[in-house]
Tab-separated table of N, CA and C in Angstrom:
chain	number	residue	atom	x	y	z
A	1	ASP	N	87.022	148.586	127.212
A	1	ASP	CA	88.074	147.792	126.605
A	1	ASP	C	88.221	148.182	125.127
A	2	ILE	N	89.432	148.334	124.685
A	2	ILE	CA	89.709	148.782	123.315
A	2	ILE	C	89.162	147.801	122.290
A	3	ALA	N	89.381	146.515	122.511
A	3	ALA	CA	88.930	145.507	121.539
A	3	ALA	C	87.411	145.516	121.398
A	4	ASP	N	86.685	145.673	122.506
A	4	ASP	CA	85.218	145.717	122.438
A	4	ASP	C	84.741	146.934	121.659
A	5	GLN	N	85.376	148.078	121.877
A	5	GLN	CA	84.993	149.281	121.132
A	5	GLN	C	85.258	149.113	119.643
A	6	LEU	N	86.385	148.494	119.301
A	6	LEU	CA	86.686	148.260	117.884
A	6	LEU	C	85.677	147.301	117.263
A	7	ARG	N	85.286	146.263	118.002
A	7	ARG	CA	84.290	145.313	117.486
A	7	ARG	C	82.952	146.000	117.246
A	8	ARG	N	82.549	146.868	118.176
A	8	ARG	CA	81.264	147.561	118.026
A	8	ARG	C	81.262	148.495	116.823
A	9	ARG	N	82.395	149.113	116.541
A	9	ARG	CA	82.473	150.072	115.439
A	9	ARG	C	82.802	149.424	114.098
A	10	ALA	N	83.114	148.145	114.109
A	10	ALA	CA	83.498	147.462	112.865
A	10	ALA	C	82.297	147.364	111.929
A	11	PRO	N	82.539	147.467	110.633
A	11	PRO	CA	81.435	147.302	109.682
A	11	PRO	C	80.956	145.855	109.661
A	12	GLN	N	79.784	145.645	109.080
A	12	GLN	CA	79.237	144.295	108.953
A	12	GLN	C	80.202	143.439	108.139
A	13	ARG	N	80.528	142.285	108.627
A	13	ARG	CA	81.487	141.409	107.966
A	13	ARG	C	80.788	140.466	107.000
A	14	GLY	N	81.592	139.708	106.263
A	14	GLY	CA	81.092	138.833	105.215
A	14	GLY	C	80.182	137.720	105.717
A	15	ASP	N	79.464	137.115	104.783
A	15	ASP	CA	78.505	136.074	105.127
A	15	ASP	C	79.021	134.671	104.804
A	16	LYS	N	80.321	134.549	104.597
A	16	LYS	CA	80.948	133.247	104.370
A	16	LYS	C	82.044	133.097	105.415
A	17	TRP	N	81.868	132.129	106.313
A	17	TRP	CA	82.817	131.948	107.399
A	17	TRP	C	83.657	130.705	107.162
A	18	HIS	N	84.956	130.838	107.368
A	18	HIS	CA	85.892	129.719	107.327
A	18	HIS	C	86.275	129.421	108.774
A	19	LEU	N	86.091	128.184	109.213
A	19	LEU	CA	86.409	127.802	110.586
A	19	LEU	C	87.563	126.813	110.589
A	20	ASP	N	88.431	126.958	111.580
A	20	ASP	CA	89.550	126.030	111.703
A	20	ASP	C	90.032	126.024	113.144
A	21	GLU	N	90.726	124.967	113.497
A	21	GLU	CA	91.309	124.861	114.826
A	21	GLU	C	92.761	124.442	114.680
A	22	VAL	N	93.569	124.849	115.642
A	22	VAL	CA	94.989	124.509	115.637
A	22	VAL	C	95.397	124.194	117.076
A	23	VAL	N	96.364	123.320	117.221
A	23	VAL	CA	96.827	122.911	118.552
A	23	VAL	C	97.838	123.924	119.065
A	24	LEU	N	97.642	124.357	120.310
A	24	LEU	CA	98.615	125.199	121.009
A	24	LEU	C	99.067	124.443	122.250
A	25	THR	N	100.318	124.575	122.604
A	25	THR	CA	100.800	124.011	123.857
A	25	THR	C	100.861	125.148	124.867
A	26	ILE	N	100.041	125.034	125.890
A	26	ILE	CA	99.953	126.077	126.918
A	26	ILE	C	100.238	125.428	128.263
A	27	GLY	N	101.314	125.853	128.884
A	27	GLY	CA	101.694	125.285	130.177
A	27	GLY	C	101.942	123.788	130.108
A	28	GLY	N	102.435	123.307	128.978
A	28	GLY	CA	102.732	121.892	128.818
A	28	GLY	C	101.542	121.029	128.441
A	29	HIS	N	100.356	121.626	128.313
A	29	HIS	CA	99.149	120.878	127.959
A	29	HIS	C	98.644	121.324	126.592
A	30	LYS	N	98.028	120.404	125.883
A	30	LYS	CA	97.473	120.714	124.564
A	30	LYS	C	96.148	121.452	124.719
A	31	HIS	N	96.005	122.545	123.982
A	31	HIS	CA	94.755	123.287	123.890
A	31	HIS	C	94.497	123.546	122.417
A	32	TYR	N	93.269	123.872	122.107
A	32	TYR	CA	92.899	124.106	120.711
A	32	TYR	C	92.438	125.540	120.547
A	33	LEU	N	93.021	126.201	119.572
A	33	LEU	CA	92.615	127.556	119.219
A	33	LEU	C	91.649	127.437	118.053
A	34	TRP	N	90.385	127.773	118.283
A	34	TRP	CA	89.352	127.743	117.259
A	34	TRP	C	89.246	129.152	116.700
A	35	ARG	N	89.284	129.291	115.387
A	35	ARG	CA	89.287	130.609	114.767
A	35	ARG	C	88.279	130.645	113.624
A	36	ALA	N	87.585	131.760	113.513
A	36	ALA	CA	86.677	132.000	112.389
A	36	ALA	C	87.247	133.152	111.574
A	37	VAL	N	87.189	133.013	110.255
A	37	VAL	CA	87.673	134.041	109.337
A	37	VAL	C	86.603	134.224	108.272
A	38	ASP	N	86.266	135.475	107.934
A	38	ASP	CA	85.275	135.666	106.871
A	38	ASP	C	85.956	135.655	105.506
A	39	GLN	N	85.165	135.812	104.443
A	39	GLN	CA	85.727	135.671	103.092
A	39	GLN	C	86.732	136.762	102.756
A	40	ASP	N	86.749	137.858	103.495
A	40	ASP	CA	87.690	138.942	103.234
A	40	ASP	C	88.946	138.857	104.097
A	41	GLY	N	89.043	137.834	104.933
A	41	GLY	CA	90.231	137.658	105.760
A	41	GLY	C	90.135	138.288	107.138
A	42	PHE	N	88.971	138.833	107.493
A	42	PHE	CA	88.800	139.417	108.818
A	42	PHE	C	88.457	138.321	109.820
A	43	VAL	N	88.948	138.469	111.036
A	43	VAL	CA	88.737	137.462	112.076
A	43	VAL	C	87.656	137.963	113.026
A	44	PRO	N	86.434	137.421	112.945
A	44	PRO	CA	85.379	137.855	113.864
A	44	PRO	C	85.658	137.462	115.311
A	45	ASP	N	86.188	136.246	115.528
A	45	ASP	CA	86.444	135.836	116.905
A	45	ASP	C	87.324	134.593	116.961
A	46	VAL	N	87.912	134.375	118.132
A	46	VAL	CA	88.725	133.188	118.407
A	46	VAL	C	88.287	132.623	119.755
A	47	LEU	N	88.598	131.357	119.974
A	47	LEU	CA	88.241	130.711	121.223
A	47	LEU	C	89.306	129.669	121.557
A	48	VAL	N	89.832	129.707	122.774
A	48	VAL	CA	90.803	128.714	123.235
A	48	VAL	C	90.046	127.698	124.081
A	49	GLN	N	90.148	126.411	123.697
A	49	GLN	CA	89.439	125.329	124.375
A	49	GLN	C	90.412	124.205	124.704
A	50	SER	N	90.084	123.425	125.708
A	50	SER	CA	90.931	122.282	126.041
A	50	SER	C	90.538	121.048	125.243
A	51	ARG	N	89.383	121.106	124.566
A	51	ARG	CA	88.907	119.944	123.811
A	51	ARG	C	88.662	120.292	122.355
A	52	ARG	N	88.571	119.231	121.563
A	52	ARG	CA	88.346	119.382	120.126
A	52	ARG	C	87.139	118.528	119.741
A	53	ASP	N	86.019	118.800	120.387
A	53	ASP	CA	84.829	117.992	120.168
A	53	ASP	C	83.665	118.868	119.717
A	54	ALA	N	82.500	118.245	119.559
A	54	ALA	CA	81.322	118.968	119.078
A	54	ALA	C	80.911	120.068	120.056
A	55	GLN	N	81.078	119.826	121.350
A	55	GLN	CA	80.706	120.832	122.352
A	55	GLN	C	81.551	122.099	122.191
A	56	ALA	N	82.838	121.949	121.925
A	56	ALA	CA	83.717	123.105	121.710
A	56	ALA	C	83.335	123.833	120.427
A	57	ALA	N	82.998	123.085	119.382
A	57	ALA	CA	82.575	123.704	118.120
A	57	ALA	C	81.259	124.459	118.306
A	58	LYS	N	80.338	123.897	119.090
A	58	LYS	CA	79.067	124.584	119.373
A	58	LYS	C	79.323	125.889	120.121
A	59	ARG	N	80.244	125.835	121.066
A	59	ARG	CA	80.553	127.042	121.841
A	59	ARG	C	81.090	128.148	120.928
A	60	LEU	N	81.962	127.780	119.976
A	60	LEU	CA	82.477	128.759	119.016
A	60	LEU	C	81.344	129.332	118.167
A	61	LEU	N	80.464	128.472	117.647
A	61	LEU	CA	79.363	128.950	116.799
A	61	LEU	C	78.409	129.855	117.575
A	62	ARG	N	78.096	129.483	118.829
A	62	ARG	CA	77.222	130.342	119.638
A	62	ARG	C	77.857	131.712	119.876
A	63	LYS	N	79.143	131.711	120.159
A	63	LYS	CA	79.864	132.964	120.397
A	63	LYS	C	79.863	133.835	119.140
A	64	LEU	N	80.084	133.208	117.987
A	64	LEU	CA	80.074	133.950	116.725
A	64	LEU	C	78.697	134.517	116.419
A	65	LEU	N	77.646	133.709	116.602
A	65	LEU	CA	76.283	134.181	116.337
A	65	LEU	C	75.910	135.334	117.259
A	66	LYS	N	76.293	135.232	118.517
A	66	LYS	CA	75.992	136.305	119.469
A	66	LYS	C	76.700	137.596	119.069
A	67	GLN	N	77.957	137.465	118.669
A	67	GLN	CA	78.735	138.655	118.327
A	67	GLN	C	78.320	139.241	116.985
A	68	GLN	N	78.101	138.404	115.980
A	68	GLN	CA	77.781	138.879	114.634
A	68	GLN	C	76.312	139.262	114.493
A	69	GLY	N	75.443	138.633	115.260
A	69	GLY	CA	74.031	138.960	115.195
A	69	GLY	C	73.291	138.313	114.037
A	70	ARG	N	73.969	137.510	113.253
A	70	ARG	CA	73.318	136.817	112.133
A	70	ARG	C	74.136	135.593	111.763
A	71	ALA	N	73.456	134.646	111.138
A	71	ALA	CA	74.137	133.426	110.701
A	71	ALA	C	74.782	133.669	109.345
A	72	PRO	N	75.829	132.940	109.027
A	72	PRO	CA	76.457	133.098	107.713
A	72	PRO	C	75.620	132.418	106.632
A	73	ARG	N	75.905	132.745	105.401
A	73	ARG	CA	75.273	132.073	104.260
A	73	ARG	C	75.929	130.715	104.055
A	74	VAL	N	77.269	130.679	104.185
A	74	VAL	CA	78.055	129.468	103.947
A	74	VAL	C	79.070	129.294	105.074
A	75	LEU	N	79.259	128.056	105.483
A	75	LEU	CA	80.254	127.702	106.484
A	75	LEU	C	81.250	126.759	105.812
A	76	VAL	N	82.535	127.131	105.788
A	76	VAL	CA	83.573	126.313	105.156
A	76	VAL	C	84.486	125.780	106.254
A	77	THR	N	84.628	124.460	106.306
A	77	THR	CA	85.464	123.846	107.333
A	77	THR	C	86.315	122.745	106.718
A	78	ASP	N	87.226	122.217	107.546
A	78	ASP	CA	87.949	121.023	107.123
A	78	ASP	C	87.056	119.815	107.419
A	79	LYS	N	87.616	118.632	107.412
A	79	LYS	CA	86.810	117.414	107.536
A	79	LYS	C	86.483	117.012	108.979
A	80	LEU	N	86.827	117.837	109.955
A	80	LEU	CA	86.536	117.503	111.346
A	80	LEU	C	85.025	117.361	111.537
A	81	THR	N	84.579	116.224	112.052
A	81	THR	CA	83.142	115.955	112.159
A	81	THR	C	82.456	116.814	113.220
A	82	SER	N	83.208	117.371	114.145
A	82	SER	CA	82.620	118.220	115.187
A	82	SER	C	81.920	119.430	114.587
A	83	TYR	N	82.454	119.968	113.494
A	83	TYR	CA	81.820	121.122	112.852
A	83	TYR	C	80.433	120.767	112.334
A	84	GLY	N	80.323	119.607	111.697
A	84	GLY	CA	79.028	119.180	111.159
A	84	GLY	C	77.997	118.998	112.254
A	85	ALA	N	78.392	118.374	113.358
A	85	ALA	CA	77.474	118.160	114.476
A	85	ALA	C	77.035	119.495	115.080
A	86	ALA	N	77.969	120.406	115.259
A	86	ALA	CA	77.643	121.716	115.833
A	86	ALA	C	76.750	122.519	114.891
A	87	LYS	N	77.031	122.473	113.613
A	87	LYS	CA	76.233	123.213	112.630
A	87	LYS	C	74.806	122.675	112.586
A	88	ARG	N	74.644	121.352	112.606
A	88	ARG	CA	73.300	120.759	112.585
A	88	ARG	C	72.503	121.174	113.816
A	89	ALA	N	73.161	121.289	114.957
A	89	ALA	CA	72.465	121.639	116.191
A	89	ALA	C	72.139	123.125	116.282
A	90	ILE	N	73.025	123.989	115.789
A	90	ILE	CA	72.870	125.432	116.008
A	90	ILE	C	72.376	126.175	114.776
A	91	MET	N	72.876	125.821	113.599
A	91	MET	CA	72.514	126.526	112.359
A	91	MET	C	72.135	125.522	111.272
A	92	PRO	N	70.997	124.834	111.412
A	92	PRO	CA	70.675	123.785	110.442
A	92	PRO	C	70.426	124.291	109.022
A	93	GLY	N	70.044	125.543	108.850
A	93	GLY	CA	69.733	126.057	107.518
A	93	GLY	C	70.927	126.585	106.738
A	94	VAL	N	72.102	126.586	107.340
A	94	VAL	CA	73.291	127.157	106.705
A	94	VAL	C	73.974	126.104	105.834
A	95	GLU	N	74.403	126.507	104.641
A	95	GLU	CA	75.136	125.601	103.758
A	95	GLU	C	76.506	125.315	104.365
A	96	HIS	N	76.882	124.032	104.382
A	96	HIS	CA	78.151	123.626	104.990
A	96	HIS	C	79.015	122.962	103.934
A	97	ARG	N	80.195	123.519	103.701
A	97	ARG	CA	81.141	122.949	102.747
A	97	ARG	C	82.335	122.405	103.513
A	98	GLN	N	82.491	121.090	103.466
A	98	GLN	CA	83.629	120.447	104.125
A	98	GLN	C	84.596	120.007	103.048
A	99	HIS	N	85.760	120.602	103.051
A	99	HIS	CA	86.747	120.248	102.049
A	99	HIS	C	88.119	120.580	102.599
A	100	LYS	N	89.057	119.692	102.391
A	100	LYS	CA	90.395	119.882	102.950
A	100	LYS	C	91.101	121.103	102.364
A	101	GLY	N	90.969	121.332	101.065
A	101	GLY	CA	91.718	122.402	100.417
A	101	GLY	C	91.051	123.758	100.405
A	102	ARG	N	89.750	123.823	100.686
A	102	ARG	CA	89.031	125.096	100.597
A	102	ARG	C	89.171	125.966	101.831
A	103	ASN	N	89.803	125.449	102.858
A	103	ASN	CA	89.852	126.173	104.122
A	103	ASN	C	91.180	126.886	104.344
A	104	ASN	N	91.905	127.182	103.278
A	104	ASN	CA	93.219	127.802	103.420
A	104	ASN	C	93.155	129.187	104.048
A	105	ARG	N	92.056	129.909	103.849
A	105	ARG	CA	91.942	131.246	104.442
A	105	ARG	C	92.055	131.164	105.963
A	106	ALA	N	91.400	130.199	106.564
A	106	ALA	CA	91.481	130.035	108.017
A	106	ALA	C	92.842	129.476	108.429
A	107	GLU	N	93.368	128.555	107.641
A	107	GLU	CA	94.684	127.981	107.954
A	107	GLU	C	95.758	129.067	107.960
A	108	ASN	N	95.727	129.954	106.982
A	108	ASN	CA	96.726	131.022	106.900
A	108	ASN	C	96.570	132.031	108.022
A	109	SER	N	95.371	132.176	108.534
A	109	SER	CA	95.118	133.119	109.612
A	109	SER	C	95.823	132.709	110.907
A	110	HIS	N	96.178	131.438	111.038
A	110	HIS	CA	96.860	130.964	112.246
A	110	HIS	C	98.341	131.336	112.269
A	111	GLN	N	98.915	131.718	111.142
A	111	GLN	CA	100.360	131.928	111.076
A	111	GLN	C	100.897	132.961	112.067
A	112	PRO	N	100.268	134.141	112.217
A	112	PRO	CA	100.802	135.093	113.212
A	112	PRO	C	100.793	134.529	114.632
A	113	THR	N	99.773	133.733	114.964
A	113	THR	CA	99.716	133.126	116.295
A	113	THR	C	100.844	132.125	116.468
A	114	ARG	N	101.087	131.336	115.446
A	114	ARG	CA	102.180	130.369	115.488
A	114	ARG	C	103.524	131.071	115.683
A	115	ARG	N	103.706	132.172	114.940
A	115	ARG	CA	104.950	132.929	115.048
A	115	ARG	C	105.110	133.456	116.476
A	116	ARG	N	104.047	134.008	117.023
A	116	ARG	CA	104.099	134.545	118.381
A	116	ARG	C	104.366	133.435	119.394
A	117	GLU	N	103.745	132.303	119.186
A	117	GLU	CA	103.936	131.179	120.103
A	117	GLU	C	105.407	130.759	120.136
A	118	ARG	N	106.055	130.719	118.978
A	118	ARG	CA	107.472	130.346	118.929
A	118	ARG	C	108.352	131.413	119.579
A	119	GLN	N	108.053	132.695	119.306
A	119	GLN	CA	108.887	133.776	119.826
A	119	GLN	C	108.787	133.891	121.341
A	120	ARG	N	107.594	133.741	121.876
A	120	ARG	CA	107.394	133.923	123.315
A	120	ARG	C	107.621	132.649	124.107
A	121	LYS	N	108.053	131.626	123.443
A	121	LYS	CA	108.240	130.338	124.117
A	121	LYS	C	106.928	129.872	124.744
A	122	ARG	N	105.866	130.004	123.990
A	122	ARG	CA	104.530	129.504	124.331
A	122	ARG	C	103.764	130.493	125.217
A	123	PHE	N	102.449	130.335	125.194
A	123	PHE	CA	101.601	131.082	126.114
A	123	PHE	C	101.689	130.404	127.481
A	124	LYS	N	101.450	131.168	128.535
A	124	LYS	CA	101.629	130.625	129.881
A	124	LYS	C	100.375	129.923	130.408
A	125	ASP	N	99.199	130.474	130.139
A	125	ASP	CA	97.972	129.808	130.571
A	125	ASP	C	96.850	130.118	129.579
A	126	PRO	N	95.800	129.284	129.537
A	126	PRO	CA	94.741	129.448	128.537
A	126	PRO	C	94.014	130.791	128.623
A	127	ALA	N	93.789	131.289	129.823
A	127	ALA	CA	93.087	132.571	129.963
A	127	ALA	C	93.917	133.706	129.365
A	128	GLN	N	95.226	133.667	129.582
A	128	GLN	CA	96.104	134.696	129.020
A	128	GLN	C	96.127	134.600	127.502
A	129	ALA	N	96.150	133.386	126.962
A	129	ALA	CA	96.128	133.201	125.507
A	129	ALA	C	94.820	133.727	124.927
A	130	GLN	N	93.692	133.407	125.579
A	130	GLN	CA	92.382	133.881	125.105
A	130	GLN	C	92.323	135.403	125.140
A	131	ARG	N	92.806	135.999	126.229
A	131	ARG	CA	92.799	137.462	126.350
A	131	ARG	C	93.621	138.107	125.247
A	132	PHE	N	94.840	137.626	125.065
A	132	PHE	CA	95.705	138.217	124.049
A	132	PHE	C	95.105	138.067	122.656
A	133	LEU	N	94.686	136.865	122.316
A	133	LEU	CA	94.196	136.617	120.956
A	133	LEU	C	92.888	137.341	120.675
A	134	SER	N	92.008	137.466	121.668
A	134	SER	CA	90.747	138.164	121.424
A	134	SER	C	90.946	139.674	121.345
A	135	ILE	N	92.033	140.196	121.894
A	135	ILE	CA	92.354	141.619	121.753
A	135	ILE	C	93.142	141.863	120.472
A	136	HIS	N	94.047	140.949	120.146
A	136	HIS	CA	94.911	141.121	118.981
A	136	HIS	C	94.121	141.156	117.674
A	137	ASP	N	93.148	140.275	117.508
A	137	ASP	CA	92.456	140.166	116.222
A	137	ASP	C	91.627	141.395	115.848
A	138	PRO	N	90.862	142.021	116.757
A	138	PRO	CA	90.162	143.250	116.348
A	138	PRO	C	91.120	144.375	115.942
A	139	ILE	N	92.263	144.449	116.615
A	139	ILE	CA	93.244	145.470	116.248
A	139	ILE	C	93.843	145.149	114.887
A	140	ALA	N	94.172	143.885	114.663
A	140	ALA	CA	94.701	143.480	113.352
A	140	ALA	C	93.663	143.712	112.254
A	141	ASN	N	92.375	143.449	112.546
A	141	ASN	CA	91.310	143.692	111.562
A	141	ASN	C	91.235	145.163	111.180
A	142	LEU	N	91.437	146.037	112.164
A	142	LEU	CA	91.360	147.472	111.898
A	142	LEU	C	92.396	147.896	110.869
A	143	PHE	N	93.589	147.342	110.974
A	143	PHE	CA	94.667	147.743	110.072
A	143	PHE	C	94.862	146.785	108.900
A	144	HIS	N	93.978	145.809	108.766
A	144	HIS	CA	94.010	144.880	107.626
A	144	HIS	C	93.244	145.546	106.482
A	145	LEU	N	93.951	146.300	105.688
A	145	LEU	CA	93.323	147.050	104.602
A	145	LEU	C	93.617	146.350	103.288
A	146	ARG	N	92.577	145.980	102.600
A	146	ARG	CA	92.764	145.273	101.335
A	146	ARG	C	93.231	146.241	100.268
A	147	ARG	N	94.146	145.780	99.425
A	147	ARG	CA	94.695	146.620	98.367
A	147	ARG	C	93.978	146.420	97.035
A	148	ASP	N	93.325	145.290	96.887
A	148	ASP	CA	92.712	144.996	95.599
A	148	ASP	C	91.520	145.915	95.328
A	149	HIS	N	91.377	146.310	94.100
A	149	HIS	CA	90.275	147.164	93.632
A	149	HIS	C	90.243	148.524	94.334
A	150	ARG	N	91.388	149.021	94.743
A	150	ARG	CA	91.485	150.342	95.370
A	150	ARG	C	92.601	151.121	94.714
A	151	THR	N	92.358	152.396	94.532
A	151	THR	CA	93.438	153.254	94.059
A	151	THR	C	94.335	153.578	95.255
A	152	ALA	N	95.497	154.124	94.982
A	152	ALA	CA	96.418	154.495	96.060
A	152	ALA	C	95.784	155.545	96.968
A	153	ALA	N	95.047	156.479	96.380
A	153	ALA	CA	94.395	157.526	97.175
A	153	ALA	C	93.333	156.920	98.099
A	154	GLU	N	92.565	155.959	97.599
A	154	GLU	CA	91.545	155.307	98.429
A	154	GLU	C	92.195	154.524	99.570
A	155	TYR	N	93.307	153.878	99.272
A	155	TYR	CA	94.020	153.122	100.296
A	155	TYR	C	94.552	154.059	101.381
A	156	ARG	N	95.139	155.186	100.969
A	156	ARG	CA	95.646	156.161	101.949
A	156	ARG	C	94.510	156.693	102.812
A	157	GLU	N	93.361	156.967	102.207
A	157	GLU	CA	92.209	157.463	102.959
A	157	GLU	C	91.739	156.413	103.977
A	158	ALA	N	91.708	155.165	103.568
A	158	ALA	CA	91.309	154.089	104.483
A	158	ALA	C	92.297	153.976	105.644
A	159	ARG	N	93.579	154.128	105.368
A	159	ARG	CA	94.585	154.087	106.441
A	159	ARG	C	94.397	155.238	107.412
A	160	ILE	N	94.148	156.429	106.873
A	160	ILE	CA	93.922	157.598	107.731
A	160	ILE	C	92.717	157.356	108.635
A	161	GLN	N	91.631	156.818	108.065
A	161	GLN	CA	90.437	156.533	108.867
A	161	GLN	C	90.728	155.495	109.952
A	162	ALA	N	91.516	154.481	109.614
A	162	ALA	CA	91.865	153.453	110.602
A	162	ALA	C	92.662	154.065	111.752
A	163	PHE	N	93.619	154.912	111.436
A	163	PHE	CA	94.417	155.535	112.496
A	163	PHE	C	93.587	156.516	113.318
A	164	GLN	N	92.632	157.212	112.691
A	164	GLN	CA	91.756	158.109	113.443
A	164	GLN	C	90.871	157.324	114.409
A	165	LEU	N	90.328	156.211	113.936
A	165	LEU	CA	89.510	155.372	114.809
A	165	LEU	C	90.351	154.828	115.965
A	166	TRP	N	91.577	154.408	115.668
A	166	TRP	CA	92.468	153.913	116.716
A	166	TRP	C	92.735	155.001	117.756
A	167	ALA	N	92.966	156.228	117.296
A	167	ALA	CA	93.228	157.332	118.222
A	167	ALA	C	92.012	157.600	119.109
A	168	GLU	N	90.808	157.538	118.534
A	168	GLU	CA	89.580	157.737	119.320
A	168	GLU	C	89.422	156.654	120.379
A	169	VAL	N	89.572	155.423	119.967
A	169	VAL	CA	89.334	154.292	120.855
A	169	VAL	C	90.417	154.190	121.923
A	170	ALA	N	91.666	154.372	121.532
A	170	ALA	CA	92.777	154.231	122.474
A	170	ALA	C	92.958	155.472	123.339
A	171	GLY	N	92.350	156.576	122.940
A	171	GLY	CA	92.499	157.805	123.704
A	171	GLY	C	93.856	158.444	123.540
A	172	ALA	N	94.547	158.081	122.481
A	172	ALA	CA	95.879	158.631	122.227
A	172	ALA	C	95.776	159.739	121.194
A	173	PRO	N	96.563	160.790	121.352
A	173	PRO	CA	96.540	161.852	120.345
A	173	PRO	C	97.141	161.358	119.033
A	174	LEU	N	96.568	161.817	117.936
A	174	LEU	CA	97.054	161.447	116.612
A	174	LEU	C	98.202	162.370	116.245
A	175	VAL	N	99.366	161.801	115.980
A	175	VAL	CA	100.553	162.575	115.637
A	175	VAL	C	100.645	162.671	114.129
A	176	ALA	N	100.820	163.876	113.625
A	176	ALA	CA	100.872	164.069	112.174
A	176	ALA	C	102.238	163.788	111.616
């Protein structure tokens, strides 16, 4: 799978995770898209759940720990109490910052999903939404190149490397 190969080849991500959830309407029913974003704006993983409780938050944290292989230094969330309960159960030593305004990085990360949801007239079922979103984010991470503190030449080199990696993983020839 392309997304799995991209995840395996991705560099180590930041140690500050922003967590957030947003409501999606899938097949006429409410579901929650749980998303983690690191301090650089990269999305390590997403999870579509039918509930918004501590059990769903624990499932997201377990999935993130399994994929990342290490716990974050800081966890930033909104005021939802499920995050606190899940963090106490799974990562008791991690600093937890709950603040309404500090979680904008995760809130902004939902915008492309919202746009897609409106354009496609909603996702059809939760499994399809999970499949699409878990494939979309590693690809978006690959081409999410930060411009700050980079010269134009460094940025061009990073883009070339991203396209070369995409060509390797996708098995498509690179067109000059």
